[in-house]
GROMACS .gro file of C-alpha atoms in nm:
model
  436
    1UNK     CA    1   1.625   8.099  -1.384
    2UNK     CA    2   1.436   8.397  -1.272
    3UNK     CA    3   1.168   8.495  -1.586
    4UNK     CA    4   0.922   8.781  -1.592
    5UNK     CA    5   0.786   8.935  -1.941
    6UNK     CA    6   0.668   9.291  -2.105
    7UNK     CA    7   0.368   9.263  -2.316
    8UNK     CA    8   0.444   9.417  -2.680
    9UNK     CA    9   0.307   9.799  -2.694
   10UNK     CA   10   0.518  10.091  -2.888
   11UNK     CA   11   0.333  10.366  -2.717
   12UNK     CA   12   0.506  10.248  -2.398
   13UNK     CA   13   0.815  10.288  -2.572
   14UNK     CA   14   1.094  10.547  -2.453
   15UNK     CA   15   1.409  10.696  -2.592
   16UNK     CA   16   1.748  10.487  -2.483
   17UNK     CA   17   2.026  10.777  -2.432
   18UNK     CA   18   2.291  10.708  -2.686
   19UNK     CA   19   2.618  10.582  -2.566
   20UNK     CA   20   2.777  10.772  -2.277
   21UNK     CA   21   2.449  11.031  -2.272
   22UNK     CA   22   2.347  11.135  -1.939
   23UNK     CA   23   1.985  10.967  -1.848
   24UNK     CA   24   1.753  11.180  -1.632
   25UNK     CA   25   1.870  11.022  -1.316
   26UNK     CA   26   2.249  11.165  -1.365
   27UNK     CA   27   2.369  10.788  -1.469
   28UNK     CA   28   2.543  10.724  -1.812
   29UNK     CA   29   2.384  10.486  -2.073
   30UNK     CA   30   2.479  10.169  -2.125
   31UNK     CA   31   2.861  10.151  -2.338
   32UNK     CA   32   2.867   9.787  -2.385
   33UNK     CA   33   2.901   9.641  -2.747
   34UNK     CA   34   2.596   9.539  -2.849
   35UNK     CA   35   2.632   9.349  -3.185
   36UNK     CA   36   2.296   9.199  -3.409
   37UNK     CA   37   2.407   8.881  -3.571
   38UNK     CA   38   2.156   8.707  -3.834
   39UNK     CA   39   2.276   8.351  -3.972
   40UNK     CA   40   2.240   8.292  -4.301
   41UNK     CA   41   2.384   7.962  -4.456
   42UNK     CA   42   2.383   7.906  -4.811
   43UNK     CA   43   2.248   7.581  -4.771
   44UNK     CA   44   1.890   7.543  -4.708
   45UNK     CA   45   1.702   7.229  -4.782
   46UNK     CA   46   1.385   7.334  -4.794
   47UNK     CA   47   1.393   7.639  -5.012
   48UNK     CA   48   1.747   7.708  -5.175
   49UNK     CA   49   1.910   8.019  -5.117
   50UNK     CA   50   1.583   8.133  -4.917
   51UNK     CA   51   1.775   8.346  -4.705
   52UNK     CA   52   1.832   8.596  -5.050
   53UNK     CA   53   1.503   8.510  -5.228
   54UNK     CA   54   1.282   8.776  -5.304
   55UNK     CA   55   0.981   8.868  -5.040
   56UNK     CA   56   0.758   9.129  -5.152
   57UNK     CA   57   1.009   9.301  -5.366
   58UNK     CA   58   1.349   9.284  -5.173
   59UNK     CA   59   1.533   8.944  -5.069
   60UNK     CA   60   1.441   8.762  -4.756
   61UNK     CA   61   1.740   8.867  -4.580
   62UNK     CA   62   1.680   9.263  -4.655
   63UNK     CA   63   1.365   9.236  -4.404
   64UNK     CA   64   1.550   9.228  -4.057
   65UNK     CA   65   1.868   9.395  -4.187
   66UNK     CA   66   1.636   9.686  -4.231
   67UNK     CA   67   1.503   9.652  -3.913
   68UNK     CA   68   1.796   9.636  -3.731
   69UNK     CA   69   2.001   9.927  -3.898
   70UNK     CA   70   1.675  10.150  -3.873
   71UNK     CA   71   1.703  10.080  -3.494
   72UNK     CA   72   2.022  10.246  -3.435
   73UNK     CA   73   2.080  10.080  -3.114
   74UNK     CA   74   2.348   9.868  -3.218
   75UNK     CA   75   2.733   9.902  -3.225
   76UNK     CA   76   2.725   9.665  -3.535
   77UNK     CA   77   2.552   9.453  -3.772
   78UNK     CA   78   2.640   9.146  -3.877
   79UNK     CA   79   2.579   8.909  -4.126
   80UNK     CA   80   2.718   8.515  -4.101
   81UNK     CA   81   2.739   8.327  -4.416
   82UNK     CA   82   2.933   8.028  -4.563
   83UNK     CA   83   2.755   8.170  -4.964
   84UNK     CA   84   2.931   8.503  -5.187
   85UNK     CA   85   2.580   8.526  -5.350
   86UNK     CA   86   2.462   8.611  -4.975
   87UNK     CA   87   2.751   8.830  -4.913
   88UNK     CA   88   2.684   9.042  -5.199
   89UNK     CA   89   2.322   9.070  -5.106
   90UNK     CA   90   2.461   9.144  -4.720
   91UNK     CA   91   2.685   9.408  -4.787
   92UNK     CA   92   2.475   9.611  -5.022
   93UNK     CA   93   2.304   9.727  -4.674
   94UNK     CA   94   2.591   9.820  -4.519
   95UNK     CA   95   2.647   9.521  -4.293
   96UNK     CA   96   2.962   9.383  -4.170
   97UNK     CA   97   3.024   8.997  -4.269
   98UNK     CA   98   3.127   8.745  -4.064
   99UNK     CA   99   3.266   8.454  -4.289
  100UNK     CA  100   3.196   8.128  -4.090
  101UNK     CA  101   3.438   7.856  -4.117
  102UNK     CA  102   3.419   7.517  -4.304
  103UNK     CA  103   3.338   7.384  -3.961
  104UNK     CA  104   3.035   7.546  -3.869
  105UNK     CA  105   2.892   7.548  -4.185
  106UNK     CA  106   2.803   7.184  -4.236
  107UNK     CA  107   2.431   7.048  -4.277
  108UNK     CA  108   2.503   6.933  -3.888
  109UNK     CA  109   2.641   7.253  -3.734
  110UNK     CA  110   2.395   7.399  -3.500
  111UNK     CA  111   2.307   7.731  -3.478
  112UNK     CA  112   2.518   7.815  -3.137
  113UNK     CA  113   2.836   7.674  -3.307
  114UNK     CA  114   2.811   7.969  -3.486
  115UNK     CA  115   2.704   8.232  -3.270
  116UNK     CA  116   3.002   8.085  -3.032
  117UNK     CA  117   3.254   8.087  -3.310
  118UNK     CA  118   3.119   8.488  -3.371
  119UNK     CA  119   3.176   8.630  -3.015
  120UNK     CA  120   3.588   8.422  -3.022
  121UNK     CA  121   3.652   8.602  -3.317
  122UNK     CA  122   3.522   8.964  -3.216
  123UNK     CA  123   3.631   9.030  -2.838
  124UNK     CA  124   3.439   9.339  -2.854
  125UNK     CA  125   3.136   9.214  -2.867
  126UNK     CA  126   2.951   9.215  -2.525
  127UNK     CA  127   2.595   9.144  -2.592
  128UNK     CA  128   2.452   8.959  -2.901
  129UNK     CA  129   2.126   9.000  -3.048
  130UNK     CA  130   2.083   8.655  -3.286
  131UNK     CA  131   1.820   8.782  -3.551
  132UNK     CA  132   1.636   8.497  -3.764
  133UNK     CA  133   1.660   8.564  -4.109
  134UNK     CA  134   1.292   8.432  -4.168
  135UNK     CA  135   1.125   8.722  -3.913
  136UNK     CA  136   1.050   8.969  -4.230
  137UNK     CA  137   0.760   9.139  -3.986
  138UNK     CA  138   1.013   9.249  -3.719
  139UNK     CA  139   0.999   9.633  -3.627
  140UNK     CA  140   1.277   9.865  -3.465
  141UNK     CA  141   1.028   9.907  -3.184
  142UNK     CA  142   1.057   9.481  -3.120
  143UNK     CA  143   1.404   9.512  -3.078
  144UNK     CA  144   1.446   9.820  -2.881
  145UNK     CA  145   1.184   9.756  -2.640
  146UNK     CA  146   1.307   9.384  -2.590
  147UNK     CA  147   1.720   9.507  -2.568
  148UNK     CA  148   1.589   9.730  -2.266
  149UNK     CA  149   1.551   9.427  -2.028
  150UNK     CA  150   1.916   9.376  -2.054
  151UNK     CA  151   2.026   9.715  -2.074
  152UNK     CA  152   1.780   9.881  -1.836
  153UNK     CA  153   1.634   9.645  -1.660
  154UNK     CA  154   1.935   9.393  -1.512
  155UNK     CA  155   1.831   9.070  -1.741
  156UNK     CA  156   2.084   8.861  -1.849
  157UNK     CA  157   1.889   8.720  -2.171
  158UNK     CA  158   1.524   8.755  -2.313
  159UNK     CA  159   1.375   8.597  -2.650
  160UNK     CA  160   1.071   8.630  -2.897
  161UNK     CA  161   0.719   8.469  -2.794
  162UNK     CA  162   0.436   8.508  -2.938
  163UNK     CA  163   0.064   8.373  -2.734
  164UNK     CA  164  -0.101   8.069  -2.890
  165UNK     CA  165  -0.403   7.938  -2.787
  166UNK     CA  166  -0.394   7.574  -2.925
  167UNK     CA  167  -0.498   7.214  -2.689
  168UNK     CA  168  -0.209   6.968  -2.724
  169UNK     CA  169  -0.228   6.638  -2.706
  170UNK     CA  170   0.093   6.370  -2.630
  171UNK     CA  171   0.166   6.044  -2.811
  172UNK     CA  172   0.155   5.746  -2.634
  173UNK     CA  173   0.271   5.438  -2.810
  174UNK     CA  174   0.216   5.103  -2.710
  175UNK     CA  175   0.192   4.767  -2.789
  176UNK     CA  176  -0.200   4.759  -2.884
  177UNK     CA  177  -0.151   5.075  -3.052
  178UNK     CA  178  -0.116   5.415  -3.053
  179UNK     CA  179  -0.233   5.621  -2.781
  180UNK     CA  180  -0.247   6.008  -2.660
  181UNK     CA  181  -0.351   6.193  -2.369
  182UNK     CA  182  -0.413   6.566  -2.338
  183UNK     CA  183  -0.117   6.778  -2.197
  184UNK     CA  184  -0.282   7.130  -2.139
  185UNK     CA  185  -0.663   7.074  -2.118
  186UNK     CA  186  -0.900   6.893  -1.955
  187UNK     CA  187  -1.160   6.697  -2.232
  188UNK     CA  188  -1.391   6.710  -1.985
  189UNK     CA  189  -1.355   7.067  -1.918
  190UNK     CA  190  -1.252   7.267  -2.239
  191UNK     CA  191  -1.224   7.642  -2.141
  192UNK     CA  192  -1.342   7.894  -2.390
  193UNK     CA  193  -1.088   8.093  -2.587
  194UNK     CA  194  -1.150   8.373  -2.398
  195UNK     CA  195  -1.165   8.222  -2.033
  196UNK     CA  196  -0.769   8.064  -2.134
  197UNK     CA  197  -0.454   8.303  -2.148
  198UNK     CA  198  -0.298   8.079  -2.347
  199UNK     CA  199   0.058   7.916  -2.390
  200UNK     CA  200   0.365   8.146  -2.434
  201UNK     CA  201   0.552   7.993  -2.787
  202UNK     CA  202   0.927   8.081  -2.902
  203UNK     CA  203   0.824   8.225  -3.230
  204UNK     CA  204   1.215   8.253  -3.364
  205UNK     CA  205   1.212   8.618  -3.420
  206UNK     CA  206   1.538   8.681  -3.225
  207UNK     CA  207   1.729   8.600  -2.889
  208UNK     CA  208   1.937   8.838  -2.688
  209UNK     CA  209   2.211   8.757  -2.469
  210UNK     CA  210   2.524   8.863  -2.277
  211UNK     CA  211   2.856   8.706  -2.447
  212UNK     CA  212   2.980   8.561  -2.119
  213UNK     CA  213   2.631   8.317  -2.080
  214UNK     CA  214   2.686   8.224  -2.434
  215UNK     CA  215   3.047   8.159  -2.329
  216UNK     CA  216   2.998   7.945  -2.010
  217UNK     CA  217   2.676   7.796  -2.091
  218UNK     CA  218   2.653   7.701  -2.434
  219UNK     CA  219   2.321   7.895  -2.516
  220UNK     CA  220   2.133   8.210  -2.527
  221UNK     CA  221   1.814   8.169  -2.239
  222UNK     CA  222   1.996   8.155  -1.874
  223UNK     CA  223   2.022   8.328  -1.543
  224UNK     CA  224   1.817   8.565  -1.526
  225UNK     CA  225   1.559   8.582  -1.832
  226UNK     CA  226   1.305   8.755  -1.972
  227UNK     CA  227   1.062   8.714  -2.264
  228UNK     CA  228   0.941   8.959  -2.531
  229UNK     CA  229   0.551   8.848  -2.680
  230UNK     CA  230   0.504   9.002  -2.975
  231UNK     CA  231   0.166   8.986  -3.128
  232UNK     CA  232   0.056   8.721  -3.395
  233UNK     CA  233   0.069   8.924  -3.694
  234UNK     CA  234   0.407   8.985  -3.636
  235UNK     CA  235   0.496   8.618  -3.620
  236UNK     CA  236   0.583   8.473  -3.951
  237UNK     CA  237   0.810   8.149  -4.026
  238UNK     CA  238   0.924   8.015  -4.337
  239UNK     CA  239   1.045   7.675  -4.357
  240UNK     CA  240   0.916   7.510  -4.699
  241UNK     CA  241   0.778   7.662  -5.056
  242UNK     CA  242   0.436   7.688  -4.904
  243UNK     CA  243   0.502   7.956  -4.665
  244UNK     CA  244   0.608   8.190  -4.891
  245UNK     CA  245   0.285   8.323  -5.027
  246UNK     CA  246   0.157   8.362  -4.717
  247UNK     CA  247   0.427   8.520  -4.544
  248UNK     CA  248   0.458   8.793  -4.866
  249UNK     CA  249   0.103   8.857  -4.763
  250UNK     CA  250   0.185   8.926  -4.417
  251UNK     CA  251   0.498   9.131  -4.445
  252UNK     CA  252   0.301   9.324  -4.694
  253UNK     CA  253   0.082   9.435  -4.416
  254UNK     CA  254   0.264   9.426  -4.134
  255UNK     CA  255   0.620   9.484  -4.238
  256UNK     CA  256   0.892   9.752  -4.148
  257UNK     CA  257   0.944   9.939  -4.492
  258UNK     CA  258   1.146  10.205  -4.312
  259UNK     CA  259   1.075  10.586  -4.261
  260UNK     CA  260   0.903  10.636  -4.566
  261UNK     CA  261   0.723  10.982  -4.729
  262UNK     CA  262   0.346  11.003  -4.643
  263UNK     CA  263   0.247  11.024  -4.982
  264UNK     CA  264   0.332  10.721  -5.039
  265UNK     CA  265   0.165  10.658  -5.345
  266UNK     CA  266   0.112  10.991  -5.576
  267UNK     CA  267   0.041  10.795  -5.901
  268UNK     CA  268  -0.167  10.496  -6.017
  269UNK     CA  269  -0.136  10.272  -6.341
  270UNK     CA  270  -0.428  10.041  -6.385
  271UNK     CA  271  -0.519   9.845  -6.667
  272UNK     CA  272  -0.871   9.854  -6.785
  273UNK     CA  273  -0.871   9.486  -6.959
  274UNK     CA  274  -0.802   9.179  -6.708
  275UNK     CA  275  -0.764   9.462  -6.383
  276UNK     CA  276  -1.141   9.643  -6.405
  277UNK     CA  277  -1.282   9.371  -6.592
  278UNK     CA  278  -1.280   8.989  -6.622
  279UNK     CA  279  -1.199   8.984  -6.961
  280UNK     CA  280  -1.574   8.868  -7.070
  281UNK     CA  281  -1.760   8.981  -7.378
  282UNK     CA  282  -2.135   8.986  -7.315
  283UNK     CA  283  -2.401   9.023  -7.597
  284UNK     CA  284  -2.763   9.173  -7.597
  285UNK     CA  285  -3.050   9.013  -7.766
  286UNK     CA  286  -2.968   9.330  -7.961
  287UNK     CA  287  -2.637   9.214  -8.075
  288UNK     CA  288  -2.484   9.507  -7.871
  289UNK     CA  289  -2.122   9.369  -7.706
  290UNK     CA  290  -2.099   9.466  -7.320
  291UNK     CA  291  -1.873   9.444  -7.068
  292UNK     CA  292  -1.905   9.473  -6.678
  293UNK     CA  293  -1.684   9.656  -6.443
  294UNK     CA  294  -1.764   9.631  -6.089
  295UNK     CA  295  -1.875   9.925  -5.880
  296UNK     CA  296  -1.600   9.843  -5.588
  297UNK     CA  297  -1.357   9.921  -5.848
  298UNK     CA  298  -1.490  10.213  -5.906
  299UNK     CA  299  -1.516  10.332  -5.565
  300UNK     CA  300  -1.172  10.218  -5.503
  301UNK     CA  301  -1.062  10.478  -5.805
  302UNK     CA  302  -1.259  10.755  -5.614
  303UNK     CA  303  -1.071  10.680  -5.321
  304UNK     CA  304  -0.757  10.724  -5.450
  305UNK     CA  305  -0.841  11.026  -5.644
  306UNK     CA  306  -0.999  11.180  -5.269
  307UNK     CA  307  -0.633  11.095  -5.144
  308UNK     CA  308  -0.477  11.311  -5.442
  309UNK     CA  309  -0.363  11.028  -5.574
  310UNK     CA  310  -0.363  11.083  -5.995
  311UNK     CA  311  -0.534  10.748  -6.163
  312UNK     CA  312  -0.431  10.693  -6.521
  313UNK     CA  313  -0.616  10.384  -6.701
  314UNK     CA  314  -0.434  10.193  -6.977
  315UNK     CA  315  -0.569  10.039  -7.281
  316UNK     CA  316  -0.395   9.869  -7.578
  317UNK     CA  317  -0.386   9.939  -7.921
  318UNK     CA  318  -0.427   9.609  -7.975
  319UNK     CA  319  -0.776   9.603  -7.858
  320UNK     CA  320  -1.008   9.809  -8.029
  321UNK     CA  321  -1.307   9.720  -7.823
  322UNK     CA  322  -1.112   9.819  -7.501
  323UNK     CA  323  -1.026  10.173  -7.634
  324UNK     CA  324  -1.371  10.264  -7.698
  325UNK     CA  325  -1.506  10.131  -7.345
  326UNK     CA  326  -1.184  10.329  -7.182
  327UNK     CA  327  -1.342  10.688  -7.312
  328UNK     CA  328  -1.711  10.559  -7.092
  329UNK     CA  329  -1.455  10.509  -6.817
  330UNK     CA  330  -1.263  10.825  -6.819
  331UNK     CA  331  -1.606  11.033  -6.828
  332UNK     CA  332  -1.753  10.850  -6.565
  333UNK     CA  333  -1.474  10.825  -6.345
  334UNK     CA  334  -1.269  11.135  -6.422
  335UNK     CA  335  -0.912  10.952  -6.521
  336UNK     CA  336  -0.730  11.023  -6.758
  337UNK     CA  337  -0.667  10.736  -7.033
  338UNK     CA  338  -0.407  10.616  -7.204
  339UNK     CA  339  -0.302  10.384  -7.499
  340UNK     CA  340   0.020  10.258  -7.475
  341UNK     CA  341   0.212   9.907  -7.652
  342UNK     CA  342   0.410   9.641  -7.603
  343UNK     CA  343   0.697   9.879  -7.413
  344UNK     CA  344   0.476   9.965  -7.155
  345UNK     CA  345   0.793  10.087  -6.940
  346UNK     CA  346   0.924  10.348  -7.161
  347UNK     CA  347   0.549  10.470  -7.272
  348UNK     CA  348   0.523  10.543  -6.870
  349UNK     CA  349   0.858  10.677  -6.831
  350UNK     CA  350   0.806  10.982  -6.986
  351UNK     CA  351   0.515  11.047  -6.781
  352UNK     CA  352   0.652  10.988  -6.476
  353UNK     CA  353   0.927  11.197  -6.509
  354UNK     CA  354   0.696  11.493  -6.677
  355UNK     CA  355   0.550  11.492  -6.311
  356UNK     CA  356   0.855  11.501  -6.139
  357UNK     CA  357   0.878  11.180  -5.977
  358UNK     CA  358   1.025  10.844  -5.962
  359UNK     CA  359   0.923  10.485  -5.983
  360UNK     CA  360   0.915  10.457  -5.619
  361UNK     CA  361   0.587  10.712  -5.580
  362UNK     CA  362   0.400  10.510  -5.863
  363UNK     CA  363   0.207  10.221  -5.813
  364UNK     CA  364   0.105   9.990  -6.093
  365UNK     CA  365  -0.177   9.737  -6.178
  366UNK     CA  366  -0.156   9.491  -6.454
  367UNK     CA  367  -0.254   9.161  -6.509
  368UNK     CA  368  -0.035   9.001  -6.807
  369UNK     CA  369   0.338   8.920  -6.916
  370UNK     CA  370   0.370   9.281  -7.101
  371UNK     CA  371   0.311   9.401  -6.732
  372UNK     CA  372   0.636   9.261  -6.618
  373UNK     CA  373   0.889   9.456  -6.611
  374UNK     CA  374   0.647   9.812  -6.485
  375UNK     CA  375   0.542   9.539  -6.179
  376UNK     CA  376   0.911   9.491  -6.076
  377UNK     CA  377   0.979   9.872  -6.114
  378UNK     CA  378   0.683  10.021  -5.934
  379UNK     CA  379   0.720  10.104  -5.551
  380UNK     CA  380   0.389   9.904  -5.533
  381UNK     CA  381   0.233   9.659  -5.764
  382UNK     CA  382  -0.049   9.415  -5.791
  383UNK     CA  383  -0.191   9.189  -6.013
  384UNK     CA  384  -0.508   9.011  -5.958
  385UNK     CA  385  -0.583   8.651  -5.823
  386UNK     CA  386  -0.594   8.519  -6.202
  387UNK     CA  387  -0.253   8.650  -6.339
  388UNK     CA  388  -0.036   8.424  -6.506
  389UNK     CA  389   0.250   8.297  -6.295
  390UNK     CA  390   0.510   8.535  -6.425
  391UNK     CA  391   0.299   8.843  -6.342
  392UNK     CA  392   0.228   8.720  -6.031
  393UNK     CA  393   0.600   8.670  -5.961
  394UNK     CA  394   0.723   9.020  -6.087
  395UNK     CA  395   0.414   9.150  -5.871
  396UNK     CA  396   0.457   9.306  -5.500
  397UNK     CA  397   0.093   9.235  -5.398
  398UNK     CA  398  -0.153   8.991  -5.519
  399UNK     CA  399  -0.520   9.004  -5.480
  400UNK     CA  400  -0.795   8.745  -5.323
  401UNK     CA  401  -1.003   8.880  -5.617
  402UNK     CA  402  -0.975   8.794  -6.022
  403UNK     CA  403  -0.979   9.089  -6.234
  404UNK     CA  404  -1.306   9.284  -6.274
  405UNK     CA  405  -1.413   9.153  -5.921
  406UNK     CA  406  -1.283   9.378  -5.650
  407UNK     CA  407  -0.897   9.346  -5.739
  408UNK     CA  408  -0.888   9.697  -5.766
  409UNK     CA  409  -1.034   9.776  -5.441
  410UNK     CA  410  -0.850   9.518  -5.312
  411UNK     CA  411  -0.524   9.725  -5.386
  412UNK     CA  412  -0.686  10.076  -5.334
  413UNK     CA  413  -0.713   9.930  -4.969
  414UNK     CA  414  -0.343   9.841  -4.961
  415UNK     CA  415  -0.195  10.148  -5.091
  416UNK     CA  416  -0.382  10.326  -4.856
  417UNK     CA  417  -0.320  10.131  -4.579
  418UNK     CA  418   0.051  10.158  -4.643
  419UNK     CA  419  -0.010  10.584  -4.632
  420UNK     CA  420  -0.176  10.540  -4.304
  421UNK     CA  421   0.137  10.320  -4.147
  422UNK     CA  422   0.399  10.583  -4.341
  423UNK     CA  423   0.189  10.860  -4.175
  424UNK     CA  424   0.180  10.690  -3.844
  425UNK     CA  425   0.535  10.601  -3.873
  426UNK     CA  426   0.655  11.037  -3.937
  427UNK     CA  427   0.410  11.088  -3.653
  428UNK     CA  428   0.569  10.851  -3.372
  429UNK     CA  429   0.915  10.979  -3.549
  430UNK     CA  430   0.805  11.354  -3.481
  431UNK     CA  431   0.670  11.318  -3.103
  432UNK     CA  432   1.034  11.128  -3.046
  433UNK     CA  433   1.229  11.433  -3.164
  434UNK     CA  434   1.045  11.638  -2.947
  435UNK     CA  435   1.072  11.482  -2.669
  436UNK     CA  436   1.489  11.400  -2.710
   0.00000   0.00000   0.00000
């Protein structure tokens, strides 16, 4: 097999003529079927249902079909699954369903049994992109620039890498014990990180192919192939419960959340107890009760307000104490402050709607069970590092930091770094329609 490679960089990107559109050279595009398939059995050991489990506010699954619709370079998208639950979730994007047979659905089928049992059922498929459900960090740009070796460039197949710069060793077993030798370094000669290029790894993302190699082969990387390195941060995998926090952390930073506003945030909710501070009670020799609120918080309020974002602070009724810190807090930091009860969500409705928006432009900080069902219906939400579980599960984002110690920054810098990537994203979207 003939391999070369194309390193991962959108600005080298270019617009693919749509179907039967004249390219600059006088040829017509490419008319060939091209068909995304993502698997997604209803079976998984290691986490059940993962495929439709929630990841940073929408279900596993919801990442790549994103992804792949936004793209617009294929025919049709398709989603194979044995599970109605998973169908449901499937066809609420606007995916097509391929229901795979008792036969291929079995703890021992192999992921080609189904891909091969796709392309025999639908003729007019010509090329097949296999997605992996458990990519959430994969971009429009991954996929276009990686279907343009086939489609542009001659390949017959090319597949997800990603660099990785670890020494392997092999395992030698033998009769007076176990034994290893090195198979990509020499011990007595360890190259520096940046002296070594590295090893090229399959990082699962996806795997294009034409439907004839899958046909007369029995897999997707033949002939002629290429492969597609995407950087590191892109490269998430989720096999077992422990992954999960840390690829929610990732996607949050490095995911596709589609072609979104710039203002991406235009109100904050932030609870004063538990969010800017720790929840502590000091007292002077005085008798005088204090609290502390750190001056990163702070700044992170300013920053917001700089970015017209409008910060309103919440305090309870229920805590006296709170209510009469919150009026030192409005006049030092300029917020308005608010006392709201135990149905947080319709308190903040009305305000919301009095400024003409929806839940999707607000982004909420709490810290407690009350905060529940506001976390699940803000566009973004955090909780600090100390929440109790169910916060922390209703939550989109959850901060390194406990409350009162930089959670609040902590988020200011993700809301803002979400406006930068929406901004970035309506830029790269504008120079493309000028230039089509």
């Amino acid at each position: 097999n003939e391999v070369d490679k194309r390193r991962t960089d959108p600005a080298m990107s270019s617009r693919k003529p749509a179907a039967g559109e004249q390219q600059s050279n006088g040829e017509t595009a490419d008319k060939r079927h091209k068909a995304a398939l993502i698997l997604a059995r209803g079976g998984s050991k290691g986490i059940p249902l993962k495929n439709i489990k929630s990841l940073a506010g929408i279900p596993l699954l919801g990442w790549v079909l994103r992804a792949a619709v936004d793209s617009e370079l294929f025919d049709s998208v398709w989603v194979s699954t044995d599970h109605d639950d998973i169908e449901k979730v499937a066809l609420s994007w606007g995916v097509q369903i391929h229901r795979r047979s008792a036969e291929v659905s079995k703890d021992t089928s192999s992921s080609m049994d189904t891909i091969q049992e796709f392309i025999r059922l639908n003729p007019e498929v010509d090329i097949v992109c296999h997605i992996q459900a458990t990519s959430p960090c994969l971009h429009p740009f991954h996929l276009k620039e990686a279907l343009e070796f086939i489609t542009e460039q001659g390949y017959d197949s090319v597949f997800a890498v990603v660099r990785q710069h670890h020494f392997r060793w092999q395992e030698v077993k033998k009769d007076l014990g176990e034994l290893t030798h090195p198979l990509n370094l020499d011990p007595s000669n360890r190259p520096r990180r940046q002296d070594w290029d590295g090893e090229l790894c399959e990082n699962g993302s996806f795997y294009i192919s034409h439907r004839e190699l899958i046909k007369e082969q029995g897999h997707m990387q033949g002939r002629k192939v290429a492969y597609y390195e995407m950087r590191p941060e892109y490269s998430v995998d989720i096999d077992v419960d422990i992954d999960w926090p840390v690829a929610e952390q990732r996607v949050l930073r490095y995911g596709y959340f589609g072609c979104v506003p710039p203002e991406v945030v235009k109100l904050m909710f932030c609870n004063i107890s538990g969010c800017l501070t720790e929840g502590s009670i000091f007292l002077s020799v005085s008798g005088e009760e204090m609290v502390s609120i750190n001056t990163r918080d702070t700044a992170g309020i300013r920053m917001l307000q700089k970015e017209g974002v409008e910060v309103i602070l919440l305090t309870s009724s229920l805590d006296p104490f709170e209510k009469t810190l919150s009026k030192k807090v409005s006049a030092r930091l300029g917020c308005k402050v608010l006392c709201v009860g135990e149905q947080r969500l319709d308190d903040l409705e009305t305000l919301v709607k009095e400024r003409k928006l929806s839940w999707k432009d607000v982004a909420f900080m709490g810290n407690d069970e009350i905060d529940v069902k506001c976390l699940n219906v803000a566009g973004l939400s955090a909780v600090p590092s100390d929440a109790p579980v169910v916060a922390k599960n209703a939550a989109k984002y959850m901060c390194a930091a406990p409350g009162g110690k930089g959670a609040m920054w902590e988020f200011t810098e993700h809301i803002l770094l979400q406006k930068c990537k929406a901004k970035s994203q309506l830029e790269q979207d504008r120079i493309d329609r000028a230039s089509s």
